[in-house]
PDB file of N, CA and C in Angstrom:
ATOM      1  N   MET A   1      17.341  -2.926 -29.901  1.00  0.00           N
ATOM      2  CA  MET A   1      16.406  -3.824 -29.904  1.00  0.00           C
ATOM      3  C   MET A   1      16.331  -4.347 -28.195  1.00  0.00           C
ATOM      4  N   ASN A   2      17.726  -4.950 -27.892  1.00  0.00           N
ATOM      5  CA  ASN A   2      18.141  -5.220 -26.510  1.00  0.00           C
ATOM      6  C   ASN A   2      17.704  -4.234 -25.637  1.00  0.00           C
ATOM      7  N   ARG A   3      17.773  -2.908 -25.924  1.00  0.00           N
ATOM      8  CA  ARG A   3      17.382  -2.078 -24.657  1.00  0.00           C
ATOM      9  C   ARG A   3      16.097  -2.036 -24.266  1.00  0.00           C
ATOM     10  N   ILE A   4      15.219  -2.272 -25.588  1.00  0.00           N
ATOM     11  CA  ILE A   4      13.973  -1.870 -25.283  1.00  0.00           C
ATOM     12  C   ILE A   4      13.529  -3.420 -24.509  1.00  0.00           C
ATOM     13  N   LEU A   5      14.022  -4.310 -24.921  1.00  0.00           N
ATOM     14  CA  LEU A   5      13.696  -5.724 -24.052  1.00  0.00           C
ATOM     15  C   LEU A   5      14.174  -5.484 -22.818  1.00  0.00           C
ATOM     16  N   ILE A   6      14.953  -4.971 -22.437  1.00  0.00           N
ATOM     17  CA  ILE A   6      15.656  -4.787 -21.088  1.00  0.00           C
ATOM     18  C   ILE A   6      14.653  -3.778 -20.285  1.00  0.00           C
ATOM     19  N   LEU A   7      14.357  -2.702 -20.977  1.00  0.00           N
ATOM     20  CA  LEU A   7      13.581  -1.900 -20.428  1.00  0.00           C
ATOM     21  C   LEU A   7      12.435  -2.606 -20.035  1.00  0.00           C
ATOM     22  N   LEU A   8      11.840  -2.795 -20.851  1.00  0.00           N
ATOM     23  CA  LEU A   8      10.217  -3.616 -20.829  1.00  0.00           C
ATOM     24  C   LEU A   8      10.467  -4.631 -19.588  1.00  0.00           C
ATOM     25  N   PHE A   9      11.289  -5.343 -19.536  1.00  0.00           N
ATOM     26  CA  PHE A   9      11.746  -6.185 -18.562  1.00  0.00           C
ATOM     27  C   PHE A   9      11.346  -5.457 -16.901  1.00  0.00           C
ATOM     28  N   ILE A  10      12.517  -4.501 -16.794  1.00  0.00           N
ATOM     29  CA  ILE A  10      12.739  -3.509 -15.696  1.00  0.00           C
ATOM     30  C   ILE A  10      11.377  -3.168 -15.336  1.00  0.00           C
ATOM     31  N   LEU A  11      10.738  -2.799 -16.316  1.00  0.00           N
ATOM     32  CA  LEU A  11       9.355  -2.384 -16.003  1.00  0.00           C
ATOM     33  C   LEU A  11       8.151  -3.278 -15.438  1.00  0.00           C
ATOM     34  N   PHE A  12       8.283  -4.226 -16.047  1.00  0.00           N
ATOM     35  CA  PHE A  12       7.296  -5.614 -15.624  1.00  0.00           C
ATOM     36  C   PHE A  12       8.091  -5.897 -14.237  1.00  0.00           C
ATOM     37  N   PHE A  13       9.337  -5.971 -13.961  1.00  0.00           N
ATOM     38  CA  PHE A  13       9.603  -6.502 -12.845  1.00  0.00           C
ATOM     39  C   PHE A  13       9.137  -5.313 -11.624  1.00  0.00           C
ATOM     40  N   ALA A  14       9.228  -4.169 -11.885  1.00  0.00           N
ATOM     41  CA  ALA A  14       9.127  -3.223 -10.716  1.00  0.00           C
ATOM     42  C   ALA A  14       7.780  -2.836 -10.655  1.00  0.00           C
ATOM     43  N   ALA A  15       6.531  -3.161 -11.615  1.00  0.00           N
ATOM     44  CA  ALA A  15       5.230  -3.565 -11.201  1.00  0.00           C
ATOM     45  C   ALA A  15       4.965  -4.773 -10.778  1.00  0.00           C
ATOM     46  N   SER A  16       5.579  -5.647 -10.808  1.00  0.00           N
ATOM     47  CA  SER A  16       5.056  -7.160 -10.182  1.00  0.00           C
ATOM     48  C   SER A  16       5.359  -7.067  -8.852  1.00  0.00           C
ATOM     49  N   CYS A  17       6.408  -6.036  -8.313  1.00  0.00           N
ATOM     50  CA  CYS A  17       7.264  -6.107  -7.135  1.00  0.00           C
ATOM     51  C   CYS A  17       6.066  -4.987  -6.018  1.00  0.00           C
ATOM     52  N   GLY A  18       5.100  -4.518  -6.624  1.00  0.00           N
ATOM     53  CA  GLY A  18       4.496  -3.208  -5.752  1.00  0.00           C
ATOM     54  C   GLY A  18       3.555  -4.219  -4.902  1.00  0.00           C
ATOM     55  N   MET A  19       3.061  -3.104  -3.860  1.00  0.00           N
ATOM     56  CA  MET A  19       2.125  -3.665  -2.808  1.00  0.00           C
ATOM     57  C   MET A  19       0.940  -4.118  -3.178  1.00  0.00           C
ATOM     58  N   GLN A  20       0.240  -3.485  -4.272  1.00  0.00           N
ATOM     59  CA  GLN A  20      -1.010  -3.970  -4.998  1.00  0.00           C
ATOM     60  C   GLN A  20      -0.594  -5.134  -5.645  1.00  0.00           C
ATOM     61  N   ALA A  21       0.439  -5.531  -6.384  1.00  0.00           N
ATOM     62  CA  ALA A  21       0.787  -6.967  -7.150  1.00  0.00           C
ATOM     63  C   ALA A  21       0.768  -7.869  -6.055  1.00  0.00           C
ATOM     64  N   LYS A  22       1.324  -7.504  -4.446  1.00  0.00           N
ATOM     65  CA  LYS A  22       1.341  -8.499  -3.473  1.00  0.00           C
ATOM     66  C   LYS A  22       0.173  -8.858  -3.022  1.00  0.00           C
ATOM     67  N   LEU A  23      -0.590  -7.740  -2.811  1.00  0.00           N
ATOM     68  CA  LEU A  23      -2.089  -8.249  -2.583  1.00  0.00           C
ATOM     69  C   LEU A  23      -2.781  -9.058  -3.281  1.00  0.00           C
ATOM     70  N   ASN A  24      -2.811  -8.554  -4.457  1.00  0.00           N
ATOM     71  CA  ASN A  24      -3.501  -9.559  -5.435  1.00  0.00           C
ATOM     72  C   ASN A  24      -2.914 -11.097  -5.104  1.00  0.00           C
ATOM     73  N   ARG A  25      -1.889 -11.179  -5.422  1.00  0.00           N
ATOM     74  CA  ARG A  25      -0.905 -12.353  -5.352  1.00  0.00           C
ATOM     75  C   ARG A  25      -1.575 -13.502  -3.943  1.00  0.00           C
ATOM     76  N   ASN A  26      -1.340 -12.540  -2.738  1.00  0.00           N
ATOM     77  CA  ASN A  26      -1.502 -13.259  -1.731  1.00  0.00           C
ATOM     78  C   ASN A  26      -2.872 -13.484  -1.133  1.00  0.00           C
ATOM     79  N   PHE A  27      -3.953 -12.648  -1.657  1.00  0.00           N
ATOM     80  CA  PHE A  27      -5.271 -12.865  -0.992  1.00  0.00           C
ATOM     81  C   PHE A  27      -6.423 -12.969  -2.060  1.00  0.00           C
ATOM     82  N   LYS A  28      -6.145 -12.652  -3.473  1.00  0.00           N
ATOM     83  CA  LYS A  28      -7.314 -12.565  -4.169  1.00  0.00           C
ATOM     84  C   LYS A  28      -7.695 -14.266  -4.495  1.00  0.00           C
ATOM     85  N   GLY A  29      -8.859 -14.649  -3.919  1.00  0.00           N
ATOM     86  CA  GLY A  29      -9.213 -15.630  -4.347  1.00  0.00           C
ATOM     87  C   GLY A  29      -9.416 -16.456  -2.818  1.00  0.00           C
ATOM     88  N   GLU A  30      -8.778 -16.034  -1.978  1.00  0.00           N
ATOM     89  CA  GLU A  30      -8.734 -16.344  -0.743  1.00  0.00           C
ATOM     90  C   GLU A  30      -9.759 -16.184   0.171  1.00  0.00           C
ATOM     91  N   PRO A  31      -9.967 -17.044   1.607  1.00  0.00           N
ATOM     92  CA  PRO A  31     -11.064 -16.527   2.130  1.00  0.00           C
ATOM     93  C   PRO A  31     -10.535 -15.431   3.275  1.00  0.00           C
ATOM     94  N   MET A  32     -11.549 -14.399   3.766  1.00  0.00           N
ATOM     95  CA  MET A  32     -11.519 -13.579   4.232  1.00  0.00           C
ATOM     96  C   MET A  32     -10.887 -13.822   5.692  1.00  0.00           C
ATOM     97  N   ALA A  33     -10.841 -15.220   6.375  1.00  0.00           N
ATOM     98  CA  ALA A  33      -9.945 -15.753   7.485  1.00  0.00           C
ATOM     99  C   ALA A  33      -8.592 -15.517   7.409  1.00  0.00           C
ATOM    100  N   GLU A  34      -8.173 -15.885   6.464  1.00  0.00           N
ATOM    101  CA  GLU A  34      -6.512 -15.792   6.171  1.00  0.00           C
ATOM    102  C   GLU A  34      -6.295 -14.018   5.971  1.00  0.00           C
ATOM    103  N   VAL A  35      -7.309 -13.156   5.335  1.00  0.00           N
ATOM    104  CA  VAL A  35      -6.656 -11.870   5.395  1.00  0.00           C
ATOM    105  C   VAL A  35      -6.878 -11.284   6.628  1.00  0.00           C
ATOM    106  N   ALA A  36      -7.708 -11.609   7.621  1.00  0.00           N
ATOM    107  CA  ALA A  36      -8.061 -11.274   9.442  1.00  0.00           C
ATOM    108  C   ALA A  36      -6.622 -11.761  10.035  1.00  0.00           C
ATOM    109  N   GLU A  37      -6.106 -12.933   9.415  1.00  0.00           N
ATOM    110  CA  GLU A  37      -4.875 -13.354  10.204  1.00  0.00           C
ATOM    111  C   GLU A  37      -3.603 -12.709   9.954  1.00  0.00           C
ATOM    112  N   ALA A  38      -3.914 -12.515   8.613  1.00  0.00           N
ATOM    113  CA  ALA A  38      -2.276 -11.544   8.246  1.00  0.00           C
ATOM    114  C   ALA A  38      -2.587 -10.199   8.896  1.00  0.00           C
ATOM    115  N   PHE A  39      -3.481  -9.634   9.117  1.00  0.00           N
ATOM    116  CA  PHE A  39      -3.551  -8.055   9.234  1.00  0.00           C
ATOM    117  C   PHE A  39      -4.147  -8.141  10.886  1.00  0.00           C
ATOM    118  N   ALA A  40      -3.878  -9.128  11.726  1.00  0.00           N
ATOM    119  CA  ALA A  40      -4.255  -9.090  13.109  1.00  0.00           C
ATOM    120  C   ALA A  40      -4.214  -8.321  13.958  1.00  0.00           C
ATOM    121  N   ASP A  41      -3.114  -7.246  13.760  1.00  0.00           N
ATOM    122  CA  ASP A  41      -2.851  -6.127  14.595  1.00  0.00           C
ATOM    123  C   ASP A  41      -3.557  -4.883  14.397  1.00  0.00           C
ATOM    124  N   LEU A  42      -4.278  -4.838  12.954  1.00  0.00           N
ATOM    125  CA  LEU A  42      -5.100  -3.869  12.509  1.00  0.00           C
ATOM    126  C   LEU A  42      -6.684  -4.047  12.796  1.00  0.00           C
ATOM    127  N   THR A  43      -7.640  -3.079  12.965  1.00  0.00           N
ATOM    128  CA  THR A  43      -8.748  -3.403  13.421  1.00  0.00           C
ATOM    129  C   THR A  43      -9.450  -2.864  12.004  1.00  0.00           C
ATOM    130  N   PRO A  44     -10.431  -3.703  11.461  1.00  0.00           N
ATOM    131  CA  PRO A  44     -11.069  -3.403  10.242  1.00  0.00           C
ATOM    132  C   PRO A  44     -12.323  -2.714  10.056  1.00  0.00           C
ATOM    133  N   SER A  45     -12.550  -2.005   9.390  1.00  0.00           N
ATOM    134  CA  SER A  45     -13.859  -1.126   9.176  1.00  0.00           C
ATOM    135  C   SER A  45     -14.605  -2.025   7.944  1.00  0.00           C
ATOM    136  N   LYS A  46     -15.907  -2.420   8.213  1.00  0.00           N
ATOM    137  CA  LYS A  46     -16.445  -3.221   7.291  1.00  0.00           C
ATOM    138  C   LYS A  46     -17.596  -2.197   6.736  1.00  0.00           C
ATOM    139  N   ILE A  47     -18.013  -2.100   5.381  1.00  0.00           N
ATOM    140  CA  ILE A  47     -18.771  -0.925   4.719  1.00  0.00           C
ATOM    141  C   ILE A  47     -19.534  -2.345   3.834  1.00  0.00           C
ATOM    142  N   PRO A  48     -20.878  -2.321   4.054  1.00  0.00           N
ATOM    143  CA  PRO A  48     -21.773  -3.254   2.898  1.00  0.00           C
ATOM    144  C   PRO A  48     -21.935  -2.372   1.728  1.00  0.00           C
ATOM    145  N   MET A  49     -21.813  -3.239   0.843  1.00  0.00           N
ATOM    146  CA  MET A  49     -21.942  -2.475  -0.754  1.00  0.00           C
ATOM    147  C   MET A  49     -23.417  -2.917  -1.096  1.00  0.00           C
ATOM    148  N   GLN A  50     -23.833  -2.232  -2.087  1.00  0.00           N
ATOM    149  CA  GLN A  50     -25.368  -2.447  -2.900  1.00  0.00           C
ATOM    150  C   GLN A  50     -25.450  -3.905  -3.284  1.00  0.00           C
ATOM    151  N   ASN A  51     -24.493  -4.565  -3.893  1.00  0.00           N
ATOM    152  CA  ASN A  51     -24.268  -5.484  -4.712  1.00  0.00           C
ATOM    153  C   ASN A  51     -24.228  -6.935  -3.783  1.00  0.00           C
ATOM    154  N   GLY A  52     -24.498  -6.689  -2.578  1.00  0.00           N
ATOM    155  CA  GLY A  52     -24.369  -7.509  -1.450  1.00  0.00           C
ATOM    156  C   GLY A  52     -22.920  -7.855  -1.075  1.00  0.00           C
ATOM    157  N   HIS A  53     -21.720  -7.321  -1.721  1.00  0.00           N
ATOM    158  CA  HIS A  53     -20.562  -7.465  -1.227  1.00  0.00           C
ATOM    159  C   HIS A  53     -20.140  -6.492  -0.240  1.00  0.00           C
ATOM    160  N   THR A  54     -19.105  -6.810   0.622  1.00  0.00           N
ATOM    161  CA  THR A  54     -18.294  -6.053   1.476  1.00  0.00           C
ATOM    162  C   THR A  54     -17.130  -5.360   1.553  1.00  0.00           C
ATOM    163  N   LYS A  55     -16.985  -4.323   1.718  1.00  0.00           N
ATOM    164  CA  LYS A  55     -15.810  -3.771   1.488  1.00  0.00           C
ATOM    165  C   LYS A  55     -14.946  -3.514   2.982  1.00  0.00           C
ATOM    166  N   VAL A  56     -13.804  -4.315   2.922  1.00  0.00           N
ATOM    167  CA  VAL A  56     -13.440  -4.145   4.461  1.00  0.00           C
ATOM    168  C   VAL A  56     -11.707  -3.711   4.183  1.00  0.00           C
ATOM    169  N   ILE A  57     -11.713  -2.603   5.058  1.00  0.00           N
ATOM    170  CA  ILE A  57     -10.546  -1.683   5.053  1.00  0.00           C
ATOM    171  C   ILE A  57      -9.854  -1.697   6.608  1.00  0.00           C
ATOM    172  N   TYR A  58      -8.400  -1.882   5.993  1.00  0.00           N
ATOM    173  CA  TYR A  58      -7.519  -1.964   7.315  1.00  0.00           C
ATOM    174  C   TYR A  58      -6.722  -0.858   6.971  1.00  0.00           C
ATOM    175  N   THR A  59      -6.514   0.005   8.124  1.00  0.00           N
ATOM    176  CA  THR A  59      -5.645   1.036   7.935  1.00  0.00           C
ATOM    177  C   THR A  59      -4.462   1.039   9.239  1.00  0.00           C
ATOM    178  N   LYS A  60      -3.435   1.335   8.739  1.00  0.00           N
ATOM    179  CA  LYS A  60      -2.122   1.397   9.428  1.00  0.00           C
ATOM    180  C   LYS A  60      -1.588   2.914   9.278  1.00  0.00           C
ATOM    181  N   GLU A  61      -1.484   3.568  10.501  1.00  0.00           N
ATOM    182  CA  GLU A  61      -0.910   4.779  10.471  1.00  0.00           C
ATOM    183  C   GLU A  61       0.543   4.554  11.181  1.00  0.00           C
ATOM    184  N   ASP A  62       1.378   5.339  10.404  1.00  0.00           N
ATOM    185  CA  ASP A  62       2.738   5.372  11.029  1.00  0.00           C
ATOM    186  C   ASP A  62       3.560   6.752  11.097  1.00  0.00           C
ATOM    187  N   ARG A  63       4.063   7.321  12.191  1.00  0.00           N
ATOM    188  CA  ARG A  63       4.382   8.533  12.577  1.00  0.00           C
ATOM    189  C   ARG A  63       5.760   8.662  11.481  1.00  0.00           C
ATOM    190  N   LEU A  64       6.253   9.153  11.095  1.00  0.00           N
ATOM    191  CA  LEU A  64       7.618   9.311  10.254  1.00  0.00           C
ATOM    192  C   LEU A  64       8.086  11.011  10.969  1.00  0.00           C
ATOM    193  N   ASP A  65       9.223  10.845  11.779  1.00  0.00           N
ATOM    194  CA  ASP A  65       9.610  12.043  12.029  1.00  0.00           C
ATOM    195  C   ASP A  65      10.615  12.850  10.999  1.00  0.00           C
ATOM    196  N   GLY A  66      10.609  14.408  11.509  1.00  0.00           N
ATOM    197  CA  GLY A  66      11.075  15.059  10.380  1.00  0.00           C
ATOM    198  C   GLY A  66      12.728  14.964  10.696  1.00  0.00           C
ATOM    199  N   THR A  67      13.489  15.080   9.561  1.00  0.00           N
ATOM    200  CA  THR A  67      14.659  14.945   9.034  1.00  0.00           C
ATOM    201  C   THR A  67      15.603  16.131   8.424  1.00  0.00           C
ATOM    202  N   THR A  68      16.726  16.476   8.593  1.00  0.00           N
ATOM    203  CA  THR A  68      17.615  17.210   7.946  1.00  0.00           C
ATOM    204  C   THR A  68      18.058  16.669   6.586  1.00  0.00           C
ATOM    205  N   ILE A  69      17.602  17.430   5.664  1.00  0.00           N
ATOM    206  CA  ILE A  69      18.075  17.122   4.389  1.00  0.00           C
ATOM    207  C   ILE A  69      19.628  17.749   4.155  1.00  0.00           C
ATOM    208  N   ASN A  70      20.594  16.592   3.769  1.00  0.00           N
ATOM    209  CA  ASN A  70      21.851  16.893   3.601  1.00  0.00           C
ATOM    210  C   ASN A  70      21.860  17.874   2.389  1.00  0.00           C
ATOM    211  N   GLN A  71      22.904  18.700   2.063  1.00  0.00           N
ATOM    212  CA  GLN A  71      23.071  19.689   0.748  1.00  0.00           C
ATOM    213  C   GLN A  71      24.548  19.488   0.816  1.00  0.00           C
ATOM    214  N   GLY A  72      25.125  18.902   1.387  1.00  0.00           N
ATOM    215  CA  GLY A  72      26.673  19.183   1.353  1.00  0.00           C
ATOM    216  C   GLY A  72      27.211  19.931   2.374  1.00  0.00           C
ATOM    217  N   THR A  73      28.553  20.108   2.287  1.00  0.00           N
ATOM    218  CA  THR A  73      29.271  20.524   3.832  1.00  0.00           C
ATOM    219  C   THR A  73      29.301  21.966   3.311  1.00  0.00           C
ATOM    220  N   ASN A  74      29.263  22.889   2.598  1.00  0.00           N
ATOM    221  CA  ASN A  74      29.509  24.301   2.139  1.00  0.00           C
ATOM    222  C   ASN A  74      27.953  25.239   2.543  1.00  0.00           C
ATOM    223  N   THR A  75      27.277  24.474   2.990  1.00  0.00           N
ATOM    224  CA  THR A  75      25.655  25.136   3.217  1.00  0.00           C
ATOM    225  C   THR A  75      25.544  25.876   4.197  1.00  0.00           C
ATOM    226  N   LEU A  76      24.795  27.111   4.065  1.00  0.00           N
ATOM    227  CA  LEU A  76      24.875  28.027   5.100  1.00  0.00           C
ATOM    228  C   LEU A  76      23.503  27.612   5.998  1.00  0.00           C
ATOM    229  N   ASP A  77      22.134  27.280   5.485  1.00  0.00           N
ATOM    230  CA  ASP A  77      21.076  27.187   6.455  1.00  0.00           C
ATOM    231  C   ASP A  77      20.680  25.280   5.646  1.00  0.00           C
ATOM    232  N   PRO A  78      20.388  24.752   6.816  1.00  0.00           N
ATOM    233  CA  PRO A  78      20.124  23.284   6.515  1.00  0.00           C
ATOM    234  C   PRO A  78      18.645  23.248   6.398  1.00  0.00           C
ATOM    235  N   ILE A  79      17.931  22.484   5.646  1.00  0.00           N
ATOM    236  CA  ILE A  79      16.650  22.300   5.101  1.00  0.00           C
ATOM    237  C   ILE A  79      16.085  21.099   6.168  1.00  0.00           C
ATOM    238  N   HIS A  80      14.821  21.414   7.008  1.00  0.00           N
ATOM    239  CA  HIS A  80      14.568  20.345   7.761  1.00  0.00           C
ATOM    240  C   HIS A  80      13.150  19.709   6.909  1.00  0.00           C
ATOM    241  N   SER A  81      12.804  18.378   6.409  1.00  0.00           N
ATOM    242  CA  SER A  81      11.688  18.135   6.280  1.00  0.00           C
ATOM    243  C   SER A  81      10.877  17.818   7.498  1.00  0.00           C
ATOM    244  N   PRO A  82       9.581  18.340   7.253  1.00  0.00           N
ATOM    245  CA  PRO A  82       8.467  18.152   8.062  1.00  0.00           C
ATOM    246  C   PRO A  82       8.113  16.799   8.552  1.00  0.00           C
ATOM    247  N   SER A  83       7.627  16.813  10.067  1.00  0.00           N
ATOM    248  CA  SER A  83       6.749  15.478  10.569  1.00  0.00           C
ATOM    249  C   SER A  83       6.140  15.063  10.016  1.00  0.00           C
ATOM    250  N   VAL A  84       5.282  14.067   9.414  1.00  0.00           N
ATOM    251  CA  VAL A  84       4.414  13.552   8.930  1.00  0.00           C
ATOM    252  C   VAL A  84       3.920  11.724   9.167  1.00  0.00           C
ATOM    253  N   THR A  85       2.396  11.838   9.230  1.00  0.00           N
ATOM    254  CA  THR A  85       1.939  10.741   9.563  1.00  0.00           C
ATOM    255  C   THR A  85       1.618  10.006   8.449  1.00  0.00           C
ATOM    256  N   LYS A  86       1.964   8.766   8.043  1.00  0.00           N
ATOM    257  CA  LYS A  86       1.928   7.802   6.684  1.00  0.00           C
ATOM    258  C   LYS A  86       0.774   6.787   7.001  1.00  0.00           C
ATOM    259  N   VAL A  87      -0.450   7.211   6.129  1.00  0.00           N
ATOM    260  CA  VAL A  87      -1.277   6.388   6.081  1.00  0.00           C
ATOM    261  C   VAL A  87      -1.284   5.663   5.116  1.00  0.00           C
ATOM    262  N   GLU A  88      -1.719   4.230   5.571  1.00  0.00           N
ATOM    263  CA  GLU A  88      -2.037   2.969   4.449  1.00  0.00           C
ATOM    264  C   GLU A  88      -2.888   2.458   4.758  1.00  0.00           C
ATOM    265  N   GLN A  89      -3.950   2.385   3.388  1.00  0.00           N
ATOM    266  CA  GLN A  89      -5.054   1.665   3.482  1.00  0.00           C
ATOM    267  C   GLN A  89      -5.215   0.123   2.929  1.00  0.00           C
ATOM    268  N   PHE A  90      -5.304  -0.923   3.167  1.00  0.00           N
ATOM    269  CA  PHE A  90      -5.390  -1.858   2.619  1.00  0.00           C
ATOM    270  C   PHE A  90      -6.946  -2.498   2.429  1.00  0.00           C
ATOM    271  N   ILE A  91      -7.578  -2.228   1.287  1.00  0.00           N
ATOM    272  CA  ILE A  91      -8.989  -2.663   0.839  1.00  0.00           C
ATOM    273  C   ILE A  91      -9.199  -3.700   0.133  1.00  0.00           C
ATOM    274  N   PHE A  92     -10.157  -4.587   0.893  1.00  0.00           N
ATOM    275  CA  PHE A  92     -10.545  -5.935   0.074  1.00  0.00           C
ATOM    276  C   PHE A  92     -12.082  -5.945  -0.083  1.00  0.00           C
ATOM    277  N   ILE A  93     -12.443  -6.333  -1.316  1.00  0.00           N
ATOM    278  CA  ILE A  93     -14.008  -6.416  -1.714  1.00  0.00           C
ATOM    279  C   ILE A  93     -14.002  -8.145  -1.605  1.00  0.00           C
ATOM    280  N   VAL A  94     -15.308  -7.969  -0.596  1.00  0.00           N
ATOM    281  CA  VAL A  94     -15.339  -9.566  -0.660  1.00  0.00           C
ATOM    282  C   VAL A  94     -16.680 -10.022  -0.629  1.00  0.00           C
ATOM    283  N   ASP A  95     -17.162 -11.436  -1.101  1.00  0.00           N
ATOM    284  CA  ASP A  95     -18.401 -11.559  -1.711  1.00  0.00           C
ATOM    285  C   ASP A  95     -19.154 -12.314  -0.452  1.00  0.00           C
ATOM    286  N   GLU A  96     -20.355 -12.530  -1.073  1.00  0.00           N
ATOM    287  CA  GLU A  96     -21.089 -13.091   0.077  1.00  0.00           C
ATOM    288  C   GLU A  96     -20.694 -14.238   0.669  1.00  0.00           C
ATOM    289  N   ASN A  97     -19.843 -15.149   0.112  1.00  0.00           N
ATOM    290  CA  ASN A  97     -19.420 -16.402   0.667  1.00  0.00           C
ATOM    291  C   ASN A  97     -18.031 -16.118   1.652  1.00  0.00           C
ATOM    292  N   GLY A  98     -17.424 -14.963   1.826  1.00  0.00           N
ATOM    293  CA  GLY A  98     -16.492 -14.497   2.327  1.00  0.00           C
ATOM    294  C   GLY A  98     -15.093 -15.017   1.767  1.00  0.00           C
ATOM    295  N   VAL A  99     -15.343 -14.678   0.348  1.00  0.00           N
ATOM    296  CA  VAL A  99     -13.940 -14.883  -0.352  1.00  0.00           C
ATOM    297  C   VAL A  99     -13.672 -13.458  -1.156  1.00  0.00           C
ATOM    298  N   VAL A 100     -12.134 -13.363  -1.125  1.00  0.00           N
ATOM    299  CA  VAL A 100     -11.792 -11.886  -1.615  1.00  0.00           C
ATOM    300  C   VAL A 100     -11.674 -12.103  -3.062  1.00  0.00           C
ATOM    301  N   ILE A 101     -12.726 -10.918  -3.428  1.00  0.00           N
ATOM    302  CA  ILE A 101     -12.599 -10.857  -5.021  1.00  0.00           C
ATOM    303  C   ILE A 101     -11.610  -9.493  -5.692  1.00  0.00           C
ATOM    304  N   SER A 102     -11.638  -8.808  -4.707  1.00  0.00           N
ATOM    305  CA  SER A 102     -10.696  -7.556  -5.405  1.00  0.00           C
ATOM    306  C   SER A 102      -9.836  -6.908  -4.025  1.00  0.00           C
ATOM    307  N   THR A 103      -8.554  -6.426  -4.653  1.00  0.00           N
ATOM    308  CA  THR A 103      -7.889  -6.065  -3.246  1.00  0.00           C
ATOM    309  C   THR A 103      -7.447  -4.462  -3.944  1.00  0.00           C
ATOM    310  N   LYS A 104      -7.130  -3.547  -2.998  1.00  0.00           N
ATOM    311  CA  LYS A 104      -6.805  -2.598  -3.488  1.00  0.00           C
ATOM    312  C   LYS A 104      -5.507  -1.829  -2.314  1.00  0.00           C
ATOM    313  N   TYR A 105      -4.647  -0.993  -2.618  1.00  0.00           N
ATOM    314  CA  TYR A 105      -3.699  -0.535  -1.792  1.00  0.00           C
ATOM    315  C   TYR A 105      -3.485   0.983  -1.799  1.00  0.00           C
ATOM    316  N   GLU A 106      -3.860   2.150  -0.919  1.00  0.00           N
ATOM    317  CA  GLU A 106      -3.627   3.295  -0.983  1.00  0.00           C
ATOM    318  C   GLU A 106      -2.727   3.620   0.303  1.00  0.00           C
ATOM    319  N   SER A 107      -2.011   4.471  -0.425  1.00  0.00           N
ATOM    320  CA  SER A 107      -1.340   5.345   0.889  1.00  0.00           C
ATOM    321  C   SER A 107      -0.992   6.605   0.364  1.00  0.00           C
ATOM    322  N   SER A 108      -1.148   7.369   1.650  1.00  0.00           N
ATOM    323  CA  SER A 108      -1.130   9.026   1.556  1.00  0.00           C
ATOM    324  C   SER A 108      -0.288   9.498   3.006  1.00  0.00           C
ATOM    325  N   TYR A 109       0.033  10.979   3.014  1.00  0.00           N
ATOM    326  CA  TYR A 109       0.816  11.513   4.408  1.00  0.00           C
ATOM    327  C   TYR A 109      -0.067  12.512   4.449  1.00  0.00           C
ATOM    328  N   LYS A 110       0.010  12.844   5.886  1.00  0.00           N
ATOM    329  CA  LYS A 110      -0.631  13.956   6.642  1.00  0.00           C
ATOM    330  C   LYS A 110       0.736  14.731   7.158  1.00  0.00           C
ATOM    331  N   ARG A 111       0.598  15.835   7.158  1.00  0.00           N
ATOM    332  CA  ARG A 111       1.546  16.769   7.937  1.00  0.00           C
ATOM    333  C   ARG A 111       0.824  16.764   9.395  1.00  0.00           C
ATOM    334  N   LEU A 112       1.861  16.608  10.094  1.00  0.00           N
ATOM    335  CA  LEU A 112       1.182  16.935  11.705  1.00  0.00           C
ATOM    336  C   LEU A 112       1.154  18.632  12.018  1.00  0.00           C
TER     337      LEU A 112
END
């Protein structure tokens, strides 16, 4: 029984520390000006929605260099991971009054 409780606690703790949870905790219900201040170094793209809300997307791209994957000392041919670009999107749904009503986080990798 204790193992199950510990496992549930670990799963809950891991889920509450994710990027999506941080976005919800920090920005949901806050004015859009606070979001713009936090993401001041990124350019937003705004998409009007049919229900009067606005979708605001901040996109961040980072180039990750390739690296050699260590297989131990007795290997003959090393494995190299390719260089990729990490694309992170912070998506906010804003109502007519400029208040964040929903947040979403997406990340993906593109090969160079």
